[in-house]
Structures are given as C-alpha cells and as structure tokens.
CSV table of C-alpha atoms and ligand atoms in Angstrom, one decimal:
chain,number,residue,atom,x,y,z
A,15,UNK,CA,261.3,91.2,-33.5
A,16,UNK,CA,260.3,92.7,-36.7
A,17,UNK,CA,261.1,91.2,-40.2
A,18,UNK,CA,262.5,92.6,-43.1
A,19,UNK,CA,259.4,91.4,-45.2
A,20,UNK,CA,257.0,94.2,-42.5
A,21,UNK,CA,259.2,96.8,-43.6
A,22,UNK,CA,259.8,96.1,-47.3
A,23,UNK,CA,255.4,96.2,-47.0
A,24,UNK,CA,255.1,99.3,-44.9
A,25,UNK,CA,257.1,101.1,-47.3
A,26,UNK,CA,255.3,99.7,-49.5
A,27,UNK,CA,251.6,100.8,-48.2
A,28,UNK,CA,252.9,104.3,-46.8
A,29,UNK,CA,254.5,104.8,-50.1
A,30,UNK,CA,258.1,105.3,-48.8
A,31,UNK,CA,261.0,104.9,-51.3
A,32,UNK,CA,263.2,102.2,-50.1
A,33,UNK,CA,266.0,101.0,-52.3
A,34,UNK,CA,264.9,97.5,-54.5
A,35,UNK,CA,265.6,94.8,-53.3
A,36,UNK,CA,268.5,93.6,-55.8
A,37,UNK,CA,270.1,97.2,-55.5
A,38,UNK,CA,270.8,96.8,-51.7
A,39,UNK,CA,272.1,92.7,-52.0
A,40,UNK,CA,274.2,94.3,-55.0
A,41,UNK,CA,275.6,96.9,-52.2
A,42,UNK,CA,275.7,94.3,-49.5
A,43,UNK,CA,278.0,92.1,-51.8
A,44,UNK,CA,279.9,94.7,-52.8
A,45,UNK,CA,280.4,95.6,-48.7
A,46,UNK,CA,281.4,92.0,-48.1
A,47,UNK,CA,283.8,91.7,-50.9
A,48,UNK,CA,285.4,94.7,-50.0
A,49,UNK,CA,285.6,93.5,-46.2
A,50,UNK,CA,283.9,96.9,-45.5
A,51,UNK,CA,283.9,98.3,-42.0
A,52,UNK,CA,281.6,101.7,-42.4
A,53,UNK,CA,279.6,103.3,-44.1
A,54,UNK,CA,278.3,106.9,-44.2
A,55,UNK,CA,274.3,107.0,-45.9
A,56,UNK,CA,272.8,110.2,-47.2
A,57,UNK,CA,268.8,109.3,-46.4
A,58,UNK,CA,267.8,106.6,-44.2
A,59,UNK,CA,263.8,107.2,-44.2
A,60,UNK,CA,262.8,104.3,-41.9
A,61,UNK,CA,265.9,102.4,-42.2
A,62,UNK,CA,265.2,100.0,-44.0
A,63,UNK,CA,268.6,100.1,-46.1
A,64,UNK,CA,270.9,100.6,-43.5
A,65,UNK,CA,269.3,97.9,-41.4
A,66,UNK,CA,270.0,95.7,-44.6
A,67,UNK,CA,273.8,96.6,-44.4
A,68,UNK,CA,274.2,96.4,-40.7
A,69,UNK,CA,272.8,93.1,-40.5
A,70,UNK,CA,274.2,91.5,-43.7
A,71,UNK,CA,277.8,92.6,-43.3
A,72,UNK,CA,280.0,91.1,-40.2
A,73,UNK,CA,281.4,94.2,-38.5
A,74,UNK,CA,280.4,97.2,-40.1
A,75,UNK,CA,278.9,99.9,-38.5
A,76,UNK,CA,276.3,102.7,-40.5
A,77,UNK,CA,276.2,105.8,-39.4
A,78,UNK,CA,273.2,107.6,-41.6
A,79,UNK,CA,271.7,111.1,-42.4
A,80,UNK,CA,267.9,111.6,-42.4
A,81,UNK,CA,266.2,115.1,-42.4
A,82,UNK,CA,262.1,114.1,-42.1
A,83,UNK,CA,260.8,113.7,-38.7
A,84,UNK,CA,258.6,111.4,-39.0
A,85,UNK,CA,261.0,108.7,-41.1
A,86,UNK,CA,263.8,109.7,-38.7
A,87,UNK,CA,261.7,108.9,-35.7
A,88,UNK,CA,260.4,105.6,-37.3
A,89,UNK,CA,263.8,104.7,-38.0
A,90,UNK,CA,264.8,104.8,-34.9
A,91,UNK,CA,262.3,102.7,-33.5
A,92,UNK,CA,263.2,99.8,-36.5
A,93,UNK,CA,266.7,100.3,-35.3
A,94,UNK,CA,265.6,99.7,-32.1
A,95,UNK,CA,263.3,96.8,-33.1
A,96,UNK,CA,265.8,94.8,-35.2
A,97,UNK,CA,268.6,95.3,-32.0
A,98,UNK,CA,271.0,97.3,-34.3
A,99,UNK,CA,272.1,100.4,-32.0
A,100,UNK,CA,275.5,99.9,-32.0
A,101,UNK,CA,275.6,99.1,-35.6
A,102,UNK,CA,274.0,102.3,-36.6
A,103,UNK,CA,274.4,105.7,-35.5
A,104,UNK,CA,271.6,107.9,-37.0
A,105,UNK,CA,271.4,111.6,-36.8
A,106,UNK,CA,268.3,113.6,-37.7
A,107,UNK,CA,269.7,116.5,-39.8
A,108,UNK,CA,269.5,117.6,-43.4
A,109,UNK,CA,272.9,116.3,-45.0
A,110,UNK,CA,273.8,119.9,-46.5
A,111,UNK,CA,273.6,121.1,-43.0
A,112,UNK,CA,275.0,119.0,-41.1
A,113,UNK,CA,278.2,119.4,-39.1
A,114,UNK,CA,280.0,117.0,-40.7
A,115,UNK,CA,283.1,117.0,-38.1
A,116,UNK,CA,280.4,115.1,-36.1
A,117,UNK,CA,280.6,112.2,-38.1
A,118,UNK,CA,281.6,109.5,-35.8
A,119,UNK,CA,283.3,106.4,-38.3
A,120,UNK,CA,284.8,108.2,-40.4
A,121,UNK,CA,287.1,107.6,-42.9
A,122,UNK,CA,284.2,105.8,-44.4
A,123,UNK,CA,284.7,102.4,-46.9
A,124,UNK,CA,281.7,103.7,-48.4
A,125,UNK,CA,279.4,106.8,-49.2
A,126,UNK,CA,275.7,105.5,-50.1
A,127,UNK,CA,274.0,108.6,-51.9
A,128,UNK,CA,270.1,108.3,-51.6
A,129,UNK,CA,268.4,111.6,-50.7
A,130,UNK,CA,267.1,114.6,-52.8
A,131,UNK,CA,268.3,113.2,-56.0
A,132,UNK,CA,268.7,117.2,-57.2
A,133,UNK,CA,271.3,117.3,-54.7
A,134,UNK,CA,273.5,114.3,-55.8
A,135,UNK,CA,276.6,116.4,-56.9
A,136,UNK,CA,276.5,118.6,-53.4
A,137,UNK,CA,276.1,115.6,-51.2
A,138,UNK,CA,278.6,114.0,-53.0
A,139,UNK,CA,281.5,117.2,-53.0
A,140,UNK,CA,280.7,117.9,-49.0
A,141,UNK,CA,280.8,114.4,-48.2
A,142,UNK,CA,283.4,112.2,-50.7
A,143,UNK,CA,286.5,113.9,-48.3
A,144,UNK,CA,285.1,111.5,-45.7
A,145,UNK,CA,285.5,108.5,-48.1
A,146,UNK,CA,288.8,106.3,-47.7
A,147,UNK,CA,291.6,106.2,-50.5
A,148,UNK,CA,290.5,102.8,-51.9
A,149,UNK,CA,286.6,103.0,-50.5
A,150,UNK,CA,283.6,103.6,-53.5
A,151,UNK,CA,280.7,106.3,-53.9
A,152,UNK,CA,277.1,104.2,-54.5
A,153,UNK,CA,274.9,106.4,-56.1
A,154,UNK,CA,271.0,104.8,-56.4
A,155,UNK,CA,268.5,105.9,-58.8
A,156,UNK,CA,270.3,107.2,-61.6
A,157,UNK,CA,268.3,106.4,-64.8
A,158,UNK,CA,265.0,107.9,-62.6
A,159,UNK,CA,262.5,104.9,-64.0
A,160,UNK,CA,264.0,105.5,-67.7
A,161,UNK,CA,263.1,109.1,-68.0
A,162,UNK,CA,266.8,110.6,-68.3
A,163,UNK,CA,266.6,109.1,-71.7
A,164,UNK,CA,263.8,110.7,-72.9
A,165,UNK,CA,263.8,114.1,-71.1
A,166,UNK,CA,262.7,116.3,-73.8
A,167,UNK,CA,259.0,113.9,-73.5
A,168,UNK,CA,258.7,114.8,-69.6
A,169,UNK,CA,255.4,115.8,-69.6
A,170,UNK,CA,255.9,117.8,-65.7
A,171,UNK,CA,257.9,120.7,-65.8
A,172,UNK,CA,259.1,120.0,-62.1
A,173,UNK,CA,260.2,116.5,-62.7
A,174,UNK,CA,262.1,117.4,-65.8
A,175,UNK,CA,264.0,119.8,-63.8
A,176,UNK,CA,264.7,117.2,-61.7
A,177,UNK,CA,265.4,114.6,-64.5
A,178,UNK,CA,267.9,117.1,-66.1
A,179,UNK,CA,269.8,117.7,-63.0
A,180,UNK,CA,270.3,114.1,-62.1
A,181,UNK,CA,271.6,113.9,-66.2
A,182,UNK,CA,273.8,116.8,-65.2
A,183,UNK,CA,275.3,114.7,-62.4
A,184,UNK,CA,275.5,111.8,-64.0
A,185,UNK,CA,277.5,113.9,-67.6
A,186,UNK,CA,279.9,115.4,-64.5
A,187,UNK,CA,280.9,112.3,-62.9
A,188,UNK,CA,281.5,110.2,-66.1
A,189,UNK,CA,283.6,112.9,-67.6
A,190,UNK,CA,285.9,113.5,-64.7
A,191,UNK,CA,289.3,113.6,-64.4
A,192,UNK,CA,289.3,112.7,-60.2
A,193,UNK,CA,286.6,109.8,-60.4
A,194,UNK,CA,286.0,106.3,-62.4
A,195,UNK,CA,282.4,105.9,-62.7
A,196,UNK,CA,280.7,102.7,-63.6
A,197,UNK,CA,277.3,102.3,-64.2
A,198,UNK,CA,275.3,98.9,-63.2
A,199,UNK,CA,272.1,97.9,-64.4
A,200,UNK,CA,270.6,96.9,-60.7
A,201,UNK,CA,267.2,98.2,-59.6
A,202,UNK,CA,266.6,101.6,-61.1
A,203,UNK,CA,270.5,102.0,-61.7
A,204,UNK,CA,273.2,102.3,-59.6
A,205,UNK,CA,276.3,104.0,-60.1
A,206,UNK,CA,280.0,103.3,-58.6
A,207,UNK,CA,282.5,105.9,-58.5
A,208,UNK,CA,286.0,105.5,-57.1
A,209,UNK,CA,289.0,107.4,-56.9
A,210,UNK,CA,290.8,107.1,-60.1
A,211,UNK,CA,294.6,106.5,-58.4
A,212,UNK,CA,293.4,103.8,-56.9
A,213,UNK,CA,293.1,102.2,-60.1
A,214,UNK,CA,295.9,103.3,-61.6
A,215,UNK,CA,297.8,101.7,-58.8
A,216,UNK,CA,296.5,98.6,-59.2
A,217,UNK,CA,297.5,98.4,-62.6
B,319,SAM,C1,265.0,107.1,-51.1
B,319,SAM,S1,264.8,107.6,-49.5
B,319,SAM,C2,266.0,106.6,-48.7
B,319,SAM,C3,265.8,105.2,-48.6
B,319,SAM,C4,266.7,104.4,-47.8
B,319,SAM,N1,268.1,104.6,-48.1
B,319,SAM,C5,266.4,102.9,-48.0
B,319,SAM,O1,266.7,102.4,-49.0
B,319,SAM,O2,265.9,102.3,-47.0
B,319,SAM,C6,265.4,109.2,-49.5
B,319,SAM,C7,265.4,109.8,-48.1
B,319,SAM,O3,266.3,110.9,-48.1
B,319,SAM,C8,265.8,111.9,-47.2
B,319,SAM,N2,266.5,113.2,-47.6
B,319,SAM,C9,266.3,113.9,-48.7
B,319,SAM,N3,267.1,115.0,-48.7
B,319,SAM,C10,267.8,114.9,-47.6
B,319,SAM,C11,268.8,115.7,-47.0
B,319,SAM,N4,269.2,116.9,-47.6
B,319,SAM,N5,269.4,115.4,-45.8
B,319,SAM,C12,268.9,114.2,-45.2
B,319,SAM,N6,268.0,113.4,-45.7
B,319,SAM,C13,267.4,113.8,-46.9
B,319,SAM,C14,264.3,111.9,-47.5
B,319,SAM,O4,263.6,112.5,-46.4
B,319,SAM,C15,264.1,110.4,-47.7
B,319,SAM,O5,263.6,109.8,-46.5
C-alpha cells in the first residue's frame, strides 16, 4: 500500500499543489469535532486531501470534483491504492459544469473549496445550497503566499488579476449579511464560513 509520505513527495517532485500539511489536520479536526459524515471537495488533483479526510475521520465519505485528466486518473489509482473506494466517490468534471443533481451525499457537513482560486465565489454560490443548516464552507489559500496584501507590488499582471479576485472574494464574504466568516492562520490561510442563523441560534 502506498503511504502518505510517497504522495506528500510526488506532489512535491511533479510540482502538484496539495494542501500543507497543518491546513488539512486543521480540517481533519475540525471534521472530527463536528462528528462530520460528508463532505463535498472542489479539486482533488491526485487525492491526496481527500484521501487525508477519508482516512482520518470514522465514517465520512468524500465525494470530490476534479477536471484534469491526468490528476483525475492518478487519483483514482491512489484511491485505489490506499483501499478508499467506498469512502470516496470522485467524478472527473469541471465543478462549474457539473450536474450537480448528481451529487451522491448530499446535504454535505462540509464544502472544501480548492480549485481555480478566481473561481472561489462561483464555486461557492452553485455549491453552498448542498451544504447542511449547521455544516461550514473551508476555503484554502486565501492570503495567496502574502501577496493580497501587497497587490499594488505584483509584479505579473496575470497573477495580480488573480490576487485581486481572490481579495474580491475574500471583501464579499466577510461583509455579508448570509455568512460568518473567520479567518485562520493555518498553512497559507484558511477561511470558515457558516451560515449566520446557526449562530444566532446558539446564542
Ligand atoms: C490545489 S489543487 C487541489 C489539491 C487537493 N485538494 C489536495 O489538497 O490534495 C486544485 C485542483 O483543482 C482543480 N480544478 C481547478 N479548477 C477546477 C474546476 N473548475 N473544476 C474541477 N477541478 C478544478 C485543478 O485541476 C487542481 O488539480
């Protein structure tokens, strides 16, 4: 069987972005506090991540969107590898595409955003009705290595773009009215957004 460890250092060598390593045990605990039974993922690439989940949290099953080839088809064989097909369901789609009715678990304790980070506020809109009442939104990546602070100093015109439309997310979600987001300083920064009557209610 392979280990964790191989895939962390494939990713690694064939440069694929897997989450770090304390942003996914942040999710994982967050799963098993929450006594989590699904979750829906928005990029899988090899499957490193959802592996993680599946095999860290008692019970839960993944069900995960990937839209390269060539990650989708290596994450099926690690799926394969680490014995985790009926803990994970993964289809090979782009996210915006997809028809969502398929989705087999849903209502989902948690949406895990990590795809085309320009895309963070349409993945999040076609997807959150999927989420249950009291479940949470992850969102990975959201200080993009520090340069959402300093955007005016992004050299690349493309990756400014992009660093200005993850700032644009990130402005929406804190400011509104439907959502509580909090940030956490985990990895490259994660964000957790619930529903806001969920905390009211607890209050
Ligand atoms: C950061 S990687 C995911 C890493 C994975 N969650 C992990 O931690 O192991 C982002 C992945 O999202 C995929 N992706 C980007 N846009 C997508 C879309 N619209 N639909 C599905 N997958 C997408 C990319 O191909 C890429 O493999």
């Amino acid at each position: 069987m392979k280990s964790f460890y191989e895939l962390e250092e494939y990713a690694l060598v064939k440069d694929v972005p897997i989450m770090q390593k304390e942003g996914i045990e942040y999710l994982i605990d967050e799963l098993n506090k929450r006594n989590a039974e699904s979750v829906l993922e928005i990029g899988s690439a090899i499957g490193y991540s959802s592996l993680m989940m599946a095999t860290h949290v008692k019970d839960l099953h993944v069900d995960t969107i990937e839209r390269d080839d060539r990650r989708y088809q290596e994450a099926v064989v690690n799926i394969h590898d680490f014995n985790q097909e009926d803990n994970i369901t993964i289809y090979h789609e782009d996210a915006l595409e997809f028809d969502d009715t398929l989705l087999k678990h849903a209502p989902y304790d948690c949406l895990f955003i990590d795809a085309a980070k320009a895309q963070y506020q349409r993945f999040f809109e076609k997807y959150v009705p999927y989420l249950k009442e009291d479940g949470f939104v992850l969102v990975d990546n959201l200080d993009f290595h520090g340069m959402i602070f300093d955007i005016p100093n992004i050299k690349n015109r493309n990756t400014r773009a992009l660093v200005r439309k993850i700032k644009r997310f990130k402005d929406w979600i804190f400011s509104n009215d439907e959502y509580d987001a909090h940030y956490v300083q985990v990895g490259d920064g994660l964000c957790i957004i619930t529903r806001k009557d969920q905390n009211e209610n607890r209050n």
